[in-house]
């Protein structure tokens, strides 16, 4: 068990007793339920990164022993990640994270196919690291089709088929939505692309699905697939892009031709070794890890449904959803207020994507799903890790019940 009752100074109560000052510290459990924003690195990851910083500091491009030693370790990390993805090591390129992987996939694909057409197909509920690339491409004359989603956040396959034309050069779809956990039918999309003689490129943003759902890029027919280190108990600042063997890509960054010339720049050795180790840990006992997240998610949802009235589950509860995300609207209160109330008891959740939750804008995902403003305002995202415990979920439900009741009382005054 990683988390436990922890002595944490969240707030102070100061009692003045003549000449004594007694500071009362609160004792409570720390429950981290924001694992879609980032995860706590595994101890194995921390250990290998420490070794990378203290011992394996050579430049992998150097010809001497210190360089060759690191080059071999990077090769091992690439194999570990490739094994977890069911790919070959030659198909893995290390990047600085999910955002770079998505940018590299989209811009590289567009550049290599720009003479074939100018139409791109995506959805209205992609991550900003995808949507903002398309906004930029629209200013350069590309036609971007944003597919609608239904009330569960799922795309309509007929709309996708109707959107494909001779001008289509790229389809880019998120596998699991980062706010509501809805799974898109990427395998079906892959088959459509195959039936079109693979005239266009298929990119899958798998940052929220890698390690949560069992798949391989080959099985879903992806040409390009993005993953991130810190979403799988690895380090921040490292990610990877799967590039199907034989696919021609135009680099975004030029330099010393590292990463087979696709992504130049001295390799981030600590990050790469940390990502490789995180992938290795993930691959071990994956079925049980996924099952554990389902148990935690189901327990939280059932507990909230039984204990708190006037709530709305956003997206699918079970089938059609990923095991690690539950999005729930607590009607009549603001999600941000509830978030900070829970924080006082050591419970950490999110109102949406960590990449946009600090902006004072309504969730584009929930908006696209047709939620009303008051439903969007009260939405909280709970995201789980296999390191969470049932005891933590019981604690979270108990505190949620109290805080929702208290906030609603204040709002009604």
Tab-separated table of C-alpha atoms in Angstrom, residues 2 89 127 192 230 236 278 356 410:
chain	number	residue	atom	x	y	z
A	2	UNK	CA	1.537	3.304	-1.051
A	89	UNK	CA	12.208	-1.346	-30.949
A	127	UNK	CA	-6.663	17.147	-25.853
A	192	UNK	CA	-11.812	1.568	-42.477
A	230	UNK	CA	4.265	10.448	-16.303
A	236	UNK	CA	7.676	13.850	-16.494
A	278	UNK	CA	7.810	2.254	-15.902
A	356	UNK	CA	-6.734	23.437	-18.973
A	410	UNK	CA	-24.250	27.246	2.286
